[in-house]
Short mmCIF file of C-alpha atoms in Angstrom, two decimals:
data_model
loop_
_atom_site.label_atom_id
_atom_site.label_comp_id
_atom_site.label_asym_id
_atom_site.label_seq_id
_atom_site.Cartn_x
_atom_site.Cartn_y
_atom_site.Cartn_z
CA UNK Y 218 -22.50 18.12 37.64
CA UNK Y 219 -23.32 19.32 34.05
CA UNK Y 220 -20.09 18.62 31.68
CA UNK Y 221 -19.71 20.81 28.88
CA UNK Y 222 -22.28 21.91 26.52
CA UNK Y 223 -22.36 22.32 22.74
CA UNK Y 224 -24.96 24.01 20.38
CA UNK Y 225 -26.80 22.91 18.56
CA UNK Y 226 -25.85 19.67 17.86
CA UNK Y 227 -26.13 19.54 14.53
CA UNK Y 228 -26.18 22.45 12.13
CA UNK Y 229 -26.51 22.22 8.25
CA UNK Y 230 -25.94 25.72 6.25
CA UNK Y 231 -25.32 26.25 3.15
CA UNK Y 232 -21.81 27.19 1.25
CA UNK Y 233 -21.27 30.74 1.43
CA UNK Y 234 -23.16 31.58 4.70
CA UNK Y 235 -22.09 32.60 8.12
CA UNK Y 236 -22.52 30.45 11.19
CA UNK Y 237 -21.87 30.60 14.92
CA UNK Y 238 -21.31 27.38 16.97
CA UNK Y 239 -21.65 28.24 20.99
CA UNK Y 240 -19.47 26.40 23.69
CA UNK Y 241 -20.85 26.32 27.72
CA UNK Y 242 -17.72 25.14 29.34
CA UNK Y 243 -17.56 23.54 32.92
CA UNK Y 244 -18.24 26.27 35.60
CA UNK Y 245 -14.99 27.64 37.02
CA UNK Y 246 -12.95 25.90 34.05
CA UNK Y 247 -10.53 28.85 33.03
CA UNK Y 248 -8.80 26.92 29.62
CA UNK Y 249 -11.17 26.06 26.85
CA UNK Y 250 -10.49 24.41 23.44
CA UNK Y 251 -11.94 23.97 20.27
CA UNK Y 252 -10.97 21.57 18.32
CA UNK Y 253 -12.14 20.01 14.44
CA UNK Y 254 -12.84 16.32 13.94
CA UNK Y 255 -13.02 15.24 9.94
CA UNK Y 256 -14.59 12.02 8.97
CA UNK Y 257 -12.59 9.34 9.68
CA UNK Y 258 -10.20 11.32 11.40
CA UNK Y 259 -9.26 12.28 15.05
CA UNK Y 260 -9.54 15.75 16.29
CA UNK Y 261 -7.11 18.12 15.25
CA UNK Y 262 -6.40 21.46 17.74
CA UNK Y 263 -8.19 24.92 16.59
CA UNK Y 264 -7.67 27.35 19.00
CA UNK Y 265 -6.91 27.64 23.14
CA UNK Y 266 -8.35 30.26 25.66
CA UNK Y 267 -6.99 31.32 28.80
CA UNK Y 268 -9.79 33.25 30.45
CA UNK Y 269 -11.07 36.13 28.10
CA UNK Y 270 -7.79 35.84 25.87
CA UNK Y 271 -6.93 33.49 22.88
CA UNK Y 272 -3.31 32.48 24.19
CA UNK Y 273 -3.07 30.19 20.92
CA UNK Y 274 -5.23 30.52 17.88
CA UNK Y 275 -2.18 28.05 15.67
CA UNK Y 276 -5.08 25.93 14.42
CA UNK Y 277 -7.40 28.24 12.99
CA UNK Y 278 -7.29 27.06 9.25
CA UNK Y 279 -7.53 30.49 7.82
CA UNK Y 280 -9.04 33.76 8.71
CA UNK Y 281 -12.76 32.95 7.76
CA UNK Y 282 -12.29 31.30 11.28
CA UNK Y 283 -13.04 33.25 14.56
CA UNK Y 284 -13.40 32.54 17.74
CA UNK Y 285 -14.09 34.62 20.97
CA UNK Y 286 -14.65 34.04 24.73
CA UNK Y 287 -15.95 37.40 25.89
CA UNK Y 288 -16.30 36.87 29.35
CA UNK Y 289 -14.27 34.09 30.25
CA UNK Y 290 -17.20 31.45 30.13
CA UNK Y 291 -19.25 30.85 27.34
CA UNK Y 292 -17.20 30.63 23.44
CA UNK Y 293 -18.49 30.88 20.35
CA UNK Y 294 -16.76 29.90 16.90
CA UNK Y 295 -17.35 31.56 13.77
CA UNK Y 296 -17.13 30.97 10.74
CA UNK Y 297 -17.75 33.26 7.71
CA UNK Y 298 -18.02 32.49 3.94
CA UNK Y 299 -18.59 28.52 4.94
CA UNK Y 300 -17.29 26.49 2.39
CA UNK Y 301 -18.19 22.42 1.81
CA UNK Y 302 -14.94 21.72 3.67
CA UNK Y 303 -15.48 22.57 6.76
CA UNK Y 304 -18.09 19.96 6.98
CA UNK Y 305 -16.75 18.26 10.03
CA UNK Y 306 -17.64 17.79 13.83
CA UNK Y 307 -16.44 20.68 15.65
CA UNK Y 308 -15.26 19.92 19.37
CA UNK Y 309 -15.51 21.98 22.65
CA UNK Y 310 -13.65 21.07 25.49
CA UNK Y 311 -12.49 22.50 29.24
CA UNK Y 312 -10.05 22.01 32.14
CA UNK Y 313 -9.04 23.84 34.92
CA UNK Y 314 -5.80 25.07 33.05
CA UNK Y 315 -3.50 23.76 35.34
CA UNK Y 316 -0.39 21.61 34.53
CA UNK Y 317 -1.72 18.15 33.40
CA UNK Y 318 -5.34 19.15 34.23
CA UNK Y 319 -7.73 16.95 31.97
CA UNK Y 320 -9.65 18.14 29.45
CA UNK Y 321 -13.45 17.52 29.13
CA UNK Y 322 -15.28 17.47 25.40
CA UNK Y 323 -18.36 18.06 24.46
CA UNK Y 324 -20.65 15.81 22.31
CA UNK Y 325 -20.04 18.13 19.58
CA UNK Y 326 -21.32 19.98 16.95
CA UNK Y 327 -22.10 18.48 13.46
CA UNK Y 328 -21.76 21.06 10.50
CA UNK Y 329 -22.92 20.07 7.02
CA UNK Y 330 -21.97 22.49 4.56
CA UNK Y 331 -24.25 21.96 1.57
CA UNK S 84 6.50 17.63 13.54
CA UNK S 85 4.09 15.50 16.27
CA UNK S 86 2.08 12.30 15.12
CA UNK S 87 0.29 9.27 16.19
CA UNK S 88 -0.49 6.13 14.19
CA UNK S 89 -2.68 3.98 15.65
CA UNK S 90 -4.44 0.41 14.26
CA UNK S 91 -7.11 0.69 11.83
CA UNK S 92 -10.07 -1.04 12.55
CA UNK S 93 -12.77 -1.50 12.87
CA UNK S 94 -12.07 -4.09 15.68
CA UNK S 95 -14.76 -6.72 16.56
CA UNK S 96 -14.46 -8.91 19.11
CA UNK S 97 -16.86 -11.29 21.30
CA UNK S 98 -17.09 -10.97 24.95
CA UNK S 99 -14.28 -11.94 27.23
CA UNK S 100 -11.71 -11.52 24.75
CA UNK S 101 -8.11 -10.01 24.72
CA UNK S 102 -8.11 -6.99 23.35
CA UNK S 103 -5.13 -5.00 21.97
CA UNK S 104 -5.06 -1.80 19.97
CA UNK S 105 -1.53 -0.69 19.00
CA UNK S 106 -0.27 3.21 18.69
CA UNK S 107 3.01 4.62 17.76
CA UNK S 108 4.12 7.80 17.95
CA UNK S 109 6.23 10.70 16.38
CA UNK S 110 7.26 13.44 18.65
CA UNK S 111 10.44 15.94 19.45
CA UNK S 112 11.34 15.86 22.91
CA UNK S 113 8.94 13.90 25.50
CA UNK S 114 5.53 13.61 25.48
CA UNK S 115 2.72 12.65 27.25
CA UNK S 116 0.36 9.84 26.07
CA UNK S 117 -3.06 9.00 26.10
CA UNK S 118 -5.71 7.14 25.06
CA UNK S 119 -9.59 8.86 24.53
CA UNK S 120 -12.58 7.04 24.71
CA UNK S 121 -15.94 8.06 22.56
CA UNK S 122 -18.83 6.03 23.65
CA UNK S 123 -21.80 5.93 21.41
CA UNK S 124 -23.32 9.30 21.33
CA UNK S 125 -21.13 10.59 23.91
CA UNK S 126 -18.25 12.82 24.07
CA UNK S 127 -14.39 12.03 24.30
CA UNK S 128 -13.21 11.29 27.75
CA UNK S 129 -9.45 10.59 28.98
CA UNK S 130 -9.44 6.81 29.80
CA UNK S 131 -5.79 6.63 30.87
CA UNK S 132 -2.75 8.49 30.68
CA UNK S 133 1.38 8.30 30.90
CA UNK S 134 3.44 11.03 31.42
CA UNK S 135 7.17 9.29 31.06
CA UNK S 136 9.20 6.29 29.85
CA UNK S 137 7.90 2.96 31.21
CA UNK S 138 4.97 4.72 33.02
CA UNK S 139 1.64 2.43 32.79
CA UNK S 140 -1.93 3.85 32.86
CA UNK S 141 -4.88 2.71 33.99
CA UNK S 142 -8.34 2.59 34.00
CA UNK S 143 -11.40 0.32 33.82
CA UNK S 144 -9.40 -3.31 33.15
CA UNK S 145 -7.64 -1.04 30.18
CA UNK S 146 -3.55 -0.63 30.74
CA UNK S 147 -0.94 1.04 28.51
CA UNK S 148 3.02 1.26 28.84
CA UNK S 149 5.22 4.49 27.60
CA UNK S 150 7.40 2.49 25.76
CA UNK S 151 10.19 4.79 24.72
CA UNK S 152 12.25 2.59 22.49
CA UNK S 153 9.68 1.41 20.55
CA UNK S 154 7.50 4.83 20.51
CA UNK S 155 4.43 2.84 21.25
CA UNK S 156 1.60 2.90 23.66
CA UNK S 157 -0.71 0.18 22.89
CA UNK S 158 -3.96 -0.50 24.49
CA UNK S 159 -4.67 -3.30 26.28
CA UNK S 160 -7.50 -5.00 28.09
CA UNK S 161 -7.28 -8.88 29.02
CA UNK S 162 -11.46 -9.59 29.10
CA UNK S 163 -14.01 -6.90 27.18
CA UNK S 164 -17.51 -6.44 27.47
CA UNK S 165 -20.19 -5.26 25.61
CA UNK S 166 -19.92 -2.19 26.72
CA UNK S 167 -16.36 -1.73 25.80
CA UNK S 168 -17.62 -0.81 22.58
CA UNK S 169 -16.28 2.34 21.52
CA UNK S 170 -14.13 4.57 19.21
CA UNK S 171 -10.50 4.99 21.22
CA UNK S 172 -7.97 7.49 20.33
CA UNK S 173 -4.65 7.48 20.96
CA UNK S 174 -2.89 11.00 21.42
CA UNK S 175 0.05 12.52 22.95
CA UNK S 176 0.92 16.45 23.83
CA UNK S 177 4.02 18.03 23.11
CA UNK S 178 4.59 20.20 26.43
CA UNK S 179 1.81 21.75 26.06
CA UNK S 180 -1.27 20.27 27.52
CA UNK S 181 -3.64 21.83 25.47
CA UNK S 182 -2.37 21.23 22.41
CA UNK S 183 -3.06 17.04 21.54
CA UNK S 184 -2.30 14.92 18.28
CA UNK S 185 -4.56 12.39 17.65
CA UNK S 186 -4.94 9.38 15.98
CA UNK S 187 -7.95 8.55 13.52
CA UNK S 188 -9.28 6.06 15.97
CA UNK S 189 -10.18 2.59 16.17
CA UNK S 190 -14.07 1.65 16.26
CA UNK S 191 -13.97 -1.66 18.64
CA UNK S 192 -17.28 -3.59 18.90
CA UNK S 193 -17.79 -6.33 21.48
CA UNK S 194 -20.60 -8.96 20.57
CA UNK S 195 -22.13 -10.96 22.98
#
């Protein structure tokens, strides 16, 4: 079946401007992630949803940082203001949101901040 | 606070060889441990997995123990192929599944 989907894949913007990266989880997954991957460096944890709700947003760098899941599916991360530091690979991912369910990433989205 | 340290690479090795990427971790109380794969062009995907002390995962010819005394969880695999070739991460939770620590990964490439 389809796994989850990022887009777009790659997204360059320049500093200052506003961007929106979307996140299709796996149908009937209830617990999506985002999470931020640096080069050279392994992801590091953004934000979790249960259903609608953000039940920890600990990651979120600082408040130019957003994220919503409206209607328990689809997620979208914002990001106001961009600056050349959040150029990084920004990672979706979903599970079931059980006790030790896995959790399935996306390819990602690349953001270059110019 | 939680962190993983695993081998930098990158690792190159030809086919049929032993393979071993080591990890060590930093946690409070017990974690879980894992190690991610990232194919070429692919997303991350669990390879294998340990939830306690002396637990083993796993998966595909790949095997790690939950060493507890020494706070490791190296990767293993005793013959790679080509298509072994990958980034792995180590990672571990700290009770809360969501929430992983990785490591910066090791790029392993496996020549003919």
């Amino acid at each position: 079946g389809a796994g989850v989907s990022q887009t777009p894949s790659n997204k360059v913007t320049e500093k200052g401007k506003y961007v929106e990266l979307r996140c299709d989880p796996i149908s009937g997954h209830t617990a999506l992630y985002w999470y931020r991957q640096s080069l050279g460096q392994g992801p590091e944890f953004l934000i979790y949803f249960q259903g609608t709700g953000a039940a920890d947003d600990s990651g979120l760098p600082n408040d130019r940082f957003f994220a919503v899941r409206p209607e328990g599916s689809v997620s979208t991360l914002k990001i106001q203001r961009t600056e050349r530091g959040d150029s990084a690979v920004y990672l979706c991912a979903s599970s079931l949101g059980t006790d030790n369910s896995p959790l399935h990433f996306g390819n990602g989205t690349r953001l270059t901040v110019t | 606070g939680n962190s993983v340290t695993q081998m930098e690479g990158p690792v190159t090795l030809s086919e049929e060889a032993f393979l071993t990427i080591n990890c060590t971790y930093t946690a409070t109380g017990y974690p879980s441990l894992f190690w991610y794969v990232q194919y070429p062009g692919e997303g991350l995907q669990l390879l294998l997995k340990a939830t306690k002390a002396d637990d083993k995962g796993s998966n595909k010819g790949f095997e790690a123990t939950y060493r507890k005394e020494t706070t490791s969880f190296h990767l293993e695999k005793g013959s790679v192929q080509v298509s072994d070739s990958a980034v792995y991460f180590c990672a571990l939770n700290g009770g809360s599944n969501y929430k992983l620590t990785f490591g910066k990964g090791t790029l392993l490439t496996v020549n003919p």
